[in-house]
GROMACS .gro file of C-alpha atoms in nm:
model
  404
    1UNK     CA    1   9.793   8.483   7.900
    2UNK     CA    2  10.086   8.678   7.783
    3UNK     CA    3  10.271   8.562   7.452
    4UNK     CA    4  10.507   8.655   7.231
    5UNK     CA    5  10.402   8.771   6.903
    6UNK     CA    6  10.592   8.794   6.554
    7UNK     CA    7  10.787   9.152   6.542
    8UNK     CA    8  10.700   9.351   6.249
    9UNK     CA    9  10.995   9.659   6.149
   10UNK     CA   10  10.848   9.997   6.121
   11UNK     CA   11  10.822   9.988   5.720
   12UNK     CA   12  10.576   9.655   5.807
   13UNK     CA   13  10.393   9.861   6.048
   14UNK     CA   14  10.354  10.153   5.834
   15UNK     CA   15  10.155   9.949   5.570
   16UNK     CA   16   9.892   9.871   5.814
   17UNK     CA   17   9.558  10.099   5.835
   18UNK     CA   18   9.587  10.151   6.218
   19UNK     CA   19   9.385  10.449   6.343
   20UNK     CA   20   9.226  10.378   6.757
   21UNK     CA   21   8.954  10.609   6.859
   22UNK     CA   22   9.104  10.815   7.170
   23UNK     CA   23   8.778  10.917   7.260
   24UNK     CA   24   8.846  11.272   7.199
   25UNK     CA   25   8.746  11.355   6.804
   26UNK     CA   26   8.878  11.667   6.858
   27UNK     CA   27   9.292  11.614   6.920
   28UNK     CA   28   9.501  11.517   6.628
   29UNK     CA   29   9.627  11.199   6.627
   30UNK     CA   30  10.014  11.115   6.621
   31UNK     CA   31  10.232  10.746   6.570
   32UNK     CA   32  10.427  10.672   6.900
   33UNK     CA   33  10.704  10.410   6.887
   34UNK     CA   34  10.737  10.293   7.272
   35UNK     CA   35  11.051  10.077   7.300
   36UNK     CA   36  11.170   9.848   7.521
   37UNK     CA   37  11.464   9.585   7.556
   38UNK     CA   38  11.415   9.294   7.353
   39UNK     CA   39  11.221   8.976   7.502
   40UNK     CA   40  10.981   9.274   7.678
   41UNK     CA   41  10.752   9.384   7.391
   42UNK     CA   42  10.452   9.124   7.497
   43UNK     CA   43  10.476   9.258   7.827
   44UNK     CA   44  10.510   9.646   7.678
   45UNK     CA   45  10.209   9.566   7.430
   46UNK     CA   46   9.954   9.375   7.750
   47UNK     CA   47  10.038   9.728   7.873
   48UNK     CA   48   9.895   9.908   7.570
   49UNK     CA   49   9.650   9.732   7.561
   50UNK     CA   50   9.537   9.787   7.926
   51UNK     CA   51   9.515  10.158   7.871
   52UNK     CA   52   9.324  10.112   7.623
   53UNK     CA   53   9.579  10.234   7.348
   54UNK     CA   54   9.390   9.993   7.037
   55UNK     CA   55   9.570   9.835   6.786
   56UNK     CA   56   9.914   9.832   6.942
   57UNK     CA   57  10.140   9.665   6.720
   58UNK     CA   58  10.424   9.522   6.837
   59UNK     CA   59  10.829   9.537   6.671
   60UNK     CA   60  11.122   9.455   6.736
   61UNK     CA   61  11.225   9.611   7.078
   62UNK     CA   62  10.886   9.854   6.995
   63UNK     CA   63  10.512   9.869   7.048
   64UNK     CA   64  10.388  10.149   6.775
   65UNK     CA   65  10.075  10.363   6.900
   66UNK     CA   66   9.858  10.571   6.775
   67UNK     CA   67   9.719  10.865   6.949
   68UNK     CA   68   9.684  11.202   7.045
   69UNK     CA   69   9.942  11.433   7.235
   70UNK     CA   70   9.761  11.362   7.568
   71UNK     CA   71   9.765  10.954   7.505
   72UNK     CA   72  10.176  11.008   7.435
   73UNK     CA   73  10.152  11.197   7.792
   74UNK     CA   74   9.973  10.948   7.912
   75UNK     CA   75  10.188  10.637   7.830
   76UNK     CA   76  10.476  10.844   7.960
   77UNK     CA   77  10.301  10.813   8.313
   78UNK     CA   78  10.180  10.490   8.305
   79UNK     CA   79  10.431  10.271   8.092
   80UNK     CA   80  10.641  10.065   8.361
   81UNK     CA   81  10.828   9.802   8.057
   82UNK     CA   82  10.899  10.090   7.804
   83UNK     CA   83  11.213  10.291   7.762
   84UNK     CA   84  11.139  10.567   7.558
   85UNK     CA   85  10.737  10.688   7.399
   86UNK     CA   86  10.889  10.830   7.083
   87UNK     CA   87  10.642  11.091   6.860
   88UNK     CA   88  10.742  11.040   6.479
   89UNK     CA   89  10.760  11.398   6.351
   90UNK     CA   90  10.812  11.247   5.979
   91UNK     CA   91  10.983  10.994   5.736
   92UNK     CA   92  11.226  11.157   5.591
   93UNK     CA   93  11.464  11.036   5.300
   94UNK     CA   94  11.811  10.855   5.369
   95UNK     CA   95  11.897  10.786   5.029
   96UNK     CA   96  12.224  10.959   5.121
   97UNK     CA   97  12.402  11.232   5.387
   98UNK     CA   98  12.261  11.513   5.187
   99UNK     CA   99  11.925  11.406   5.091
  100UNK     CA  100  11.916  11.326   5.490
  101UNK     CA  101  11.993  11.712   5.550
  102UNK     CA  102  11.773  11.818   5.336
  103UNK     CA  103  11.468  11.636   5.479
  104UNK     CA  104  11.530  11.723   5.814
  105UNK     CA  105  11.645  12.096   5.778
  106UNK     CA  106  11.242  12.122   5.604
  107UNK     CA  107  11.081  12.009   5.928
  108UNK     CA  108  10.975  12.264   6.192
  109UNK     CA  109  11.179  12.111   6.445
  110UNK     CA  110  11.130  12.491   6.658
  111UNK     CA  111  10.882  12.315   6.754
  112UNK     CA  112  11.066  12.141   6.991
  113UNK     CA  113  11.352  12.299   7.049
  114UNK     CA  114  11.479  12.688   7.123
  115UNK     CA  115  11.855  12.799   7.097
  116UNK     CA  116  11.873  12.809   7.479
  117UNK     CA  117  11.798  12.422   7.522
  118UNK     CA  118  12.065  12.122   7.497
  119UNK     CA  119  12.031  11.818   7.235
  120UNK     CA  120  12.149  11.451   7.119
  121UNK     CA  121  12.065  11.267   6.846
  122UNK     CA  122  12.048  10.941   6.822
  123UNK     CA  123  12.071  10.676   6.529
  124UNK     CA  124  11.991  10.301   6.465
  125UNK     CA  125  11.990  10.106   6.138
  126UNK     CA  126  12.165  10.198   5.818
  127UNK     CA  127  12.194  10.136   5.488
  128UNK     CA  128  12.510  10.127   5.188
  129UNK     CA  129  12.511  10.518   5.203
  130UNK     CA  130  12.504  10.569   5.580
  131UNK     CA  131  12.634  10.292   5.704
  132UNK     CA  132  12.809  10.461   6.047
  133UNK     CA  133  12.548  10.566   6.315
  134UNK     CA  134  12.822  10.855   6.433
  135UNK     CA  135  12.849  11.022   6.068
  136UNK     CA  136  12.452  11.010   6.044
  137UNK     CA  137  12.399  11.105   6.379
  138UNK     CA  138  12.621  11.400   6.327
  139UNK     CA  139  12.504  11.465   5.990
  140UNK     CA  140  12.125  11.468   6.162
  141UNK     CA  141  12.230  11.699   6.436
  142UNK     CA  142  12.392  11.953   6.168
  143UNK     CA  143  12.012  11.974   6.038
  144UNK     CA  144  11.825  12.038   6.346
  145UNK     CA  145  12.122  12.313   6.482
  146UNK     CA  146  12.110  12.468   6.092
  147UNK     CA  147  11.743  12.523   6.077
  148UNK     CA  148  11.728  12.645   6.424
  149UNK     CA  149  12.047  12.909   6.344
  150UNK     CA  150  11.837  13.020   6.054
  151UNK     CA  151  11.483  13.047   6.253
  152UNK     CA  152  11.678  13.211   6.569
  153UNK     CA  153  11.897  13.513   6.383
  154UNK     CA  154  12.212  13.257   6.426
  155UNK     CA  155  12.141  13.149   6.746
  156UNK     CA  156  12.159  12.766   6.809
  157UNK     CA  157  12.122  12.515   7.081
  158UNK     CA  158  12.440  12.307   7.233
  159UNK     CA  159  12.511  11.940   7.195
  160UNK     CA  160  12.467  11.751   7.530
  161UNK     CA  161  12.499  11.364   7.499
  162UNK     CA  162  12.464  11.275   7.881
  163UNK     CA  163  12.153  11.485   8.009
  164UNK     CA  164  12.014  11.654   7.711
  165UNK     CA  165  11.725  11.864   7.700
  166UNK     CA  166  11.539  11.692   7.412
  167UNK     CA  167  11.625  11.366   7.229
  168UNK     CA  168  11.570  11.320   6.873
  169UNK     CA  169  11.554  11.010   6.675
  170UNK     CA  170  11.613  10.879   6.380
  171UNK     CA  171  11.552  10.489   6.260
  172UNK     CA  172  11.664  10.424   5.900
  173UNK     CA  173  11.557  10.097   5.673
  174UNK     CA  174  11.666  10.082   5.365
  175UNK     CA  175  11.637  10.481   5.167
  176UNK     CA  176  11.374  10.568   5.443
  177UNK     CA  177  11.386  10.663   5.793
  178UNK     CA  178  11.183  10.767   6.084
  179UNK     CA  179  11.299  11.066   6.259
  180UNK     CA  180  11.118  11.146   6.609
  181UNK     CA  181  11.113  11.328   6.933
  182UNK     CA  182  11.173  11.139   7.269
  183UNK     CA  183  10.845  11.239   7.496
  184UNK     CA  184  10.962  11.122   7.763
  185UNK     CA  185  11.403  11.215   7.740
  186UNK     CA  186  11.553  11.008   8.020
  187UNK     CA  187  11.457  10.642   8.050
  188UNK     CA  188  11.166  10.576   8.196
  189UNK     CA  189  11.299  10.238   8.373
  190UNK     CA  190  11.451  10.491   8.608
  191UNK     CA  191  11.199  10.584   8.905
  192UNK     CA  192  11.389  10.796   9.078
  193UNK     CA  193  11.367  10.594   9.417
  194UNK     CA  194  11.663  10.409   9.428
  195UNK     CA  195  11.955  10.549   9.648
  196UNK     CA  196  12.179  10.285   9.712
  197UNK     CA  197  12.279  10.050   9.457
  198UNK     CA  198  12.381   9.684   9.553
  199UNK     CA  199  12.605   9.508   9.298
  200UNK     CA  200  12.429   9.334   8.974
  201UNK     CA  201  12.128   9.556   9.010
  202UNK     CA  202  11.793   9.462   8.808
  203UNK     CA  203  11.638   9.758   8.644
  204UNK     CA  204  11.334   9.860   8.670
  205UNK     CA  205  11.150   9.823   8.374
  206UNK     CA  206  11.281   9.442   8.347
  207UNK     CA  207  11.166   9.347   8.727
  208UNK     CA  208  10.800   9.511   8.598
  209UNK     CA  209  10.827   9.280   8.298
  210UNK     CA  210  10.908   8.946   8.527
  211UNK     CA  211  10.625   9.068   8.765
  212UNK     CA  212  10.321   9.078   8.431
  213UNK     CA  213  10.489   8.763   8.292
  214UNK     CA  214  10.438   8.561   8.572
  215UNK     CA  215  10.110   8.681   8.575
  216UNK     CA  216  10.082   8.750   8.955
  217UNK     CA  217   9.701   8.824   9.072
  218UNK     CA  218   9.779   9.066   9.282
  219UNK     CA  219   9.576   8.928   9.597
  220UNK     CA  220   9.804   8.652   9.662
  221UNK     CA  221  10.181   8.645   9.868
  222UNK     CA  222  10.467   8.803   9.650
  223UNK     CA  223  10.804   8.697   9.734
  224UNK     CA  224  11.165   8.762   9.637
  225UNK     CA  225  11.376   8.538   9.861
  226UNK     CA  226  11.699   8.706   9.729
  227UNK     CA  227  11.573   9.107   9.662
  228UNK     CA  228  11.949   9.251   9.634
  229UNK     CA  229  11.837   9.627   9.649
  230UNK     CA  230  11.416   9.540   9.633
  231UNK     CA  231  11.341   9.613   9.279
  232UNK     CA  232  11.092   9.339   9.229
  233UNK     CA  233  10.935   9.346   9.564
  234UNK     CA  234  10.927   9.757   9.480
  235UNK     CA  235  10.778   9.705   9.172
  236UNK     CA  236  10.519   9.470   9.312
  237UNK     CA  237  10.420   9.703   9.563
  238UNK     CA  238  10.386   9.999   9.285
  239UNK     CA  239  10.153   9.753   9.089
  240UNK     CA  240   9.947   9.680   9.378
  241UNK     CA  241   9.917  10.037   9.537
  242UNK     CA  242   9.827  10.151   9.116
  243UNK     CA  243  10.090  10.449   9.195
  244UNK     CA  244  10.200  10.591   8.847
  245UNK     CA  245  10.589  10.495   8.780
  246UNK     CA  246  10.613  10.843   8.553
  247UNK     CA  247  10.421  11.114   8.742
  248UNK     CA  248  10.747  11.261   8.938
  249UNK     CA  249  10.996  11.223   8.644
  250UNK     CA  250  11.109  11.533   8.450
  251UNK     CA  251  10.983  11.408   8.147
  252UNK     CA  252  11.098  11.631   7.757
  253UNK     CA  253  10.737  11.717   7.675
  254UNK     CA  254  10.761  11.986   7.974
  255UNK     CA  255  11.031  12.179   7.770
  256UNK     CA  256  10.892  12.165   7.431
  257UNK     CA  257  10.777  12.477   7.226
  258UNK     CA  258  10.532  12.286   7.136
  259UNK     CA  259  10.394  12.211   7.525
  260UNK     CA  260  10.118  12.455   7.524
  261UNK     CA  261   9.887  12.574   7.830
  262UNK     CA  262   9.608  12.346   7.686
  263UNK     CA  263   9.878  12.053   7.734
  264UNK     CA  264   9.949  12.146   8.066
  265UNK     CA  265   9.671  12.125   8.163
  266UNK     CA  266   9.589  11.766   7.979
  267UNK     CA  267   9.887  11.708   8.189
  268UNK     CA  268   9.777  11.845   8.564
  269UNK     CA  269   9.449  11.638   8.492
  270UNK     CA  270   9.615  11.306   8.406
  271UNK     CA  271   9.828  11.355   8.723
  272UNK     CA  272   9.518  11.447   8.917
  273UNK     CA  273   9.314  11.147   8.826
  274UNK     CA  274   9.681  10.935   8.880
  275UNK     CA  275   9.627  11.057   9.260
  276UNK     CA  276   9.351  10.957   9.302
  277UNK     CA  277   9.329  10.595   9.163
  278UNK     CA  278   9.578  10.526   9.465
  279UNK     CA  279   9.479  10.174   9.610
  280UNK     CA  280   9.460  10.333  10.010
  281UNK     CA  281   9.344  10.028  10.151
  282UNK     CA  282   9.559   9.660  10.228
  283UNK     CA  283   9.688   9.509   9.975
  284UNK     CA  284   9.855   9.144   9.932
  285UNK     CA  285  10.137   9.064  10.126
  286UNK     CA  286  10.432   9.094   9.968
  287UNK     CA  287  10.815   8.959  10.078
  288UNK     CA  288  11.159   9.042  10.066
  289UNK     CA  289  11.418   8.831  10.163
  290UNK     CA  290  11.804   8.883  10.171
  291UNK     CA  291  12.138   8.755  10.345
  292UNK     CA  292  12.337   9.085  10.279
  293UNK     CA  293  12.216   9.350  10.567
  294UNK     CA  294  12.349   9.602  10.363
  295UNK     CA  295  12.166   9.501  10.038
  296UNK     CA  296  11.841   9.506  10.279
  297UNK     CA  297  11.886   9.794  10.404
  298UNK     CA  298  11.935   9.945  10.078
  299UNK     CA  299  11.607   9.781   9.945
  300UNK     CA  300  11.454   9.954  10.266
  301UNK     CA  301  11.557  10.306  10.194
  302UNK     CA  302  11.466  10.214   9.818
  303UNK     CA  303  11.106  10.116   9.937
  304UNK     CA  304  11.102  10.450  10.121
  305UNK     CA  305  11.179  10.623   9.852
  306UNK     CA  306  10.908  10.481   9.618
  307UNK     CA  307  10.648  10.544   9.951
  308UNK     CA  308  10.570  10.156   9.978
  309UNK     CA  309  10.825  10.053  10.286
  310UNK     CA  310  10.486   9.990  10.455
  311UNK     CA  311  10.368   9.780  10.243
  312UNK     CA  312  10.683   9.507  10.249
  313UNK     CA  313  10.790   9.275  10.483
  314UNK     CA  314  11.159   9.275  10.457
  315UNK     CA  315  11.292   9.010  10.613
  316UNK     CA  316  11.721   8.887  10.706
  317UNK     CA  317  11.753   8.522  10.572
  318UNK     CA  318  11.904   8.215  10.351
  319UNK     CA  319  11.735   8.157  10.059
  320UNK     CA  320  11.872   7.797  10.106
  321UNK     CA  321  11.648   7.788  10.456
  322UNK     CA  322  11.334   7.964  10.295
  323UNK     CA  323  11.059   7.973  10.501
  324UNK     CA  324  10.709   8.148  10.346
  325UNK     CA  325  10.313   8.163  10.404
  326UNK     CA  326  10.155   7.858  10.310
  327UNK     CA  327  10.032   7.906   9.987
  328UNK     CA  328   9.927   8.031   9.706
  329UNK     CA  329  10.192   8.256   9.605
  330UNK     CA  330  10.384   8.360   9.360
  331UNK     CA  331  10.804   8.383   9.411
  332UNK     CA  332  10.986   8.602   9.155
  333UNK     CA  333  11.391   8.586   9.199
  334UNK     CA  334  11.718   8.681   9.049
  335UNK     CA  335  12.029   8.469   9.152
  336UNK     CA  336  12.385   8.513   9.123
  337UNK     CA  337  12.460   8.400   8.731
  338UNK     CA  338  12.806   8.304   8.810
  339UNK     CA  339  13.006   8.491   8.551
  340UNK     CA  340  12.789   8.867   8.611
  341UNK     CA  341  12.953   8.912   9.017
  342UNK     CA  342  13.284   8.675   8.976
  343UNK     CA  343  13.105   8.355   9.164
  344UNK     CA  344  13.325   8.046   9.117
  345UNK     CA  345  13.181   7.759   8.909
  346UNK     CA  346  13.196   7.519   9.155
  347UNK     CA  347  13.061   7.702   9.399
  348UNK     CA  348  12.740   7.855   9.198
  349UNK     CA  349  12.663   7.464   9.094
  350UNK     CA  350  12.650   7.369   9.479
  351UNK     CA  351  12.422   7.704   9.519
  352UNK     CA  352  12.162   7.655   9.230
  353UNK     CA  353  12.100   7.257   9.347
  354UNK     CA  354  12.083   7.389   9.728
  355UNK     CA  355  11.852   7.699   9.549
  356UNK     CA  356  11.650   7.453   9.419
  357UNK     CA  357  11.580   7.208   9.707
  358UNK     CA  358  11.484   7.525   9.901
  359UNK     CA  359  11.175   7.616   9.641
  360UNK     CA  360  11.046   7.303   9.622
  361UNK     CA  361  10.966   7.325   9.928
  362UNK     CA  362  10.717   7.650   9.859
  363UNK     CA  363  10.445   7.406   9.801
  364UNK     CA  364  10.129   7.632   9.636
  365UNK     CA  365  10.348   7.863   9.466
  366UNK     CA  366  10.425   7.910   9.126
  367UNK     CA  367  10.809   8.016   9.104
  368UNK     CA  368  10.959   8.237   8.841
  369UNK     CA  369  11.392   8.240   8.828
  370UNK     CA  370  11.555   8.472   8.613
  371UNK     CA  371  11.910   8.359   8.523
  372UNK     CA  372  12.236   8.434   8.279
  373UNK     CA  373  12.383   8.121   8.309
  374UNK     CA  374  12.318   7.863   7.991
  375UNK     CA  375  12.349   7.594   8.244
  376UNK     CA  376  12.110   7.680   8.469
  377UNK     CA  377  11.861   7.448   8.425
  378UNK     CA  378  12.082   7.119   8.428
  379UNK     CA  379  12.218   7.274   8.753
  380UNK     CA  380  11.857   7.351   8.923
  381UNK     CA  381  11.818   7.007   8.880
  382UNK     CA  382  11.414   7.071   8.881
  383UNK     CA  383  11.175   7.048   8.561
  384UNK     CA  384  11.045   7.385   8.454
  385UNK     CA  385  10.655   7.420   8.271
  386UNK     CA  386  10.819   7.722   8.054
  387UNK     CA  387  11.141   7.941   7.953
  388UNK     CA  388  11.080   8.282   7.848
  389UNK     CA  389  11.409   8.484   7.643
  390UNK     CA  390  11.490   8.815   7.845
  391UNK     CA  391  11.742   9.044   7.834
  392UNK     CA  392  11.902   9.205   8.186
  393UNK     CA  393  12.140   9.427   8.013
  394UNK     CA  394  12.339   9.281   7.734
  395UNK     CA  395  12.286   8.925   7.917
  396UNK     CA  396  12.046   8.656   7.765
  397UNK     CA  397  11.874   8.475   7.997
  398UNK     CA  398  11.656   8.199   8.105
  399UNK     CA  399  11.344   8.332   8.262
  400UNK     CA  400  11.172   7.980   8.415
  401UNK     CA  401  10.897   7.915   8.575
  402UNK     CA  402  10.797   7.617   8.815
  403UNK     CA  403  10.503   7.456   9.005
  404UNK     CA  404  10.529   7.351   9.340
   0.00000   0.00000   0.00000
């Protein structure tokens, strides 16, 4: 059973005497702060914990780690809720913008970074003294660029804010903060599968999140009665075949200084033994539903992409005439909220009692609905065992789950 847990802040975190054997005496060991969108860090932490990272202690939109270099590799390949696996270089002091500089410009941040590559920087928290995440940010930057100008005979790398070539962090509380290298750079909610987008999308990392909340077995039917583009039947599929969401994506650590031929090959192995853990064989049915052709066919070339169009029944129908497998099963879905594609109030009120009357008619499955709209339950018209807080975007919702 999955369940939320309170959020400690880094400063909590930092108090506690966490050091997890990785089972190799020899590597150093580093802090990693994983993060995730907020309602997901139960999921991101039954994660951890299920590669065997010990001790992961979970914050507020974070899981913190500890490991070596090859465990931060590692959750980079394997981590299907988490955003960004974050190394903390160092805490270094934010009493104010110059005792800021000063801290950083003393860290050997050539370690990750040569004058030819492209940075960002970026900033949360504050405190009275740097209270604008711009100024600090920029103030931050001026550091890294300075002590690289100095180390490179005035050479220095460029500023890149949309696709930069390493991300640094830096997380201030209070006169402290928590400056760190993004292992992984891009977001690893993005897969690299998806072609076509359908409107309202459901990322990635969220529909993995839905999928280990409802606890799904994994040898019962799957089904998403209104898949849009097929994230969560994708997702599903991915769980099912074990296929590693991070292997193919062009992850920071490559670029680093730092990434030596000893890493790479830490690297080629974890990829190796990611092969080969490949489920080959069947696997539990799993079924996607939508009215829109063109959404389906989307979600087809999606599934293509992602190597698991084989393993998915896509079917054309109305959720409102739903037809599945005799039980058990689980049903994961993600309806129109109304408000988030323009829907009519009137009209998504008729849908979600209509929606409703359809699903109880699953009988043997347990059904999981993720929705935006705060009147969603009234409108279902259906008792739900549990609500679970998520976040699709900046959108709170509902995520509820029903026996039939």
């Amino acid at each position: 059973m999955i369940t939320s847990s309170d959020a400690e802040s880094p400063e909590e975190q930092e108090n506690e005497d966490s050091s997890p054997e990785t089972g190799e005496e020899n590597l150093p060991e580093y802090e990693f702060l994983i993060t995730c969108a907020k309602g997901v860090e139960p999921m991101l932490g039954y994660e951890c914990d299920n590669l065997g990272f010990e001790d992961a202690r979970e914050g507020n939109g974070s899981v913190r780690i500890m490991g070596s270099f090859k465990d931060g590799m590692r959750a980079c390949m394997w981590l299907r809720t988490a955003n960004q696996v974050l190394m903390v270089l160092s805490r270094v002091d934010c009493t104010d913008a110059e005792t800021l500089y000063e801290s950083v410009t003393a860290l050997e941040v050539e370690q990750w970074i040569t004058p030819e590559m492209t940075l960002a920087v970026r900033v949360t928290g504050s405190n009275d003294a740097l209270r604008h995440t711009g100024f600090t940010g920029q103030k931050t930057k001026d550091a890294i660029v300075d002590r690289i100008r100095e180390k490179y005979e005035g050479l220095r790398p460029a500023v890149d804010k949309s696709k930069p070539d390493v991300i640094f962090h830096l997380h201030i509380s209070h006169n402290r903060g928590w400056f760190s290298v993004s292992l992984s750079g891009e977001s690893l909610h993005r897969r690299k599968y998806r072609f076509e987008k359908v409107e309202a999308p459901l990322k990635e990392s969220l529909a993995t999140a839905m999928l280990i909340r409802s606890e799904w077995d994994q040898q019962t039917t799957f089904a998403d009665p209104m898949c849009g583009s097929g994230t969560l039947p994708i997702e599903a599929a991915q769980i099912a075949r074990k296929r590693p969401p991070g292997m193919h994506q062009r992850h920071s650590f490559l670029k680093f200084p730092f990434f030596t031929e000893e890493h790479s090959a830490q690297w080629k192995t974890l990829c190796g033994e990611a092969v080969a853990g490949i489920v080959r064989g069947p696997i539990a049915p799993i079924i996607a539903i939508d009215w829109n052709r063109q959404a389906l066919e989307a979600a087809e070339q999606n599934a293509k992409s992602a190597m698991v169009l084989d393993d998915i029944d896509f079917r054309q129908g109305d959720v409102r005439e739903l037809q599945l497998p005799k039980g058990p099963g689980t049903l994961i879905t993600n309806p129109p909220y109304g408000k988030r594609i323009g829907t009519s109030e009137r009209s998504i009120s008729a849908f979600y009692k209509k929606l409703g009357d359809s699903l109880e008619k699953q009988r043997g499955y347990t059904a999981w609905v993720l929705s935006g709209n705060p009147d969603f339950a009234t409108l279902f018209q259906l008792r739900y065992e549990q609500k679970v807080t998520l976040f699709n975007g900046s959108i709170e919702c509902g995520f509820f789950q029903y026996n039939f």
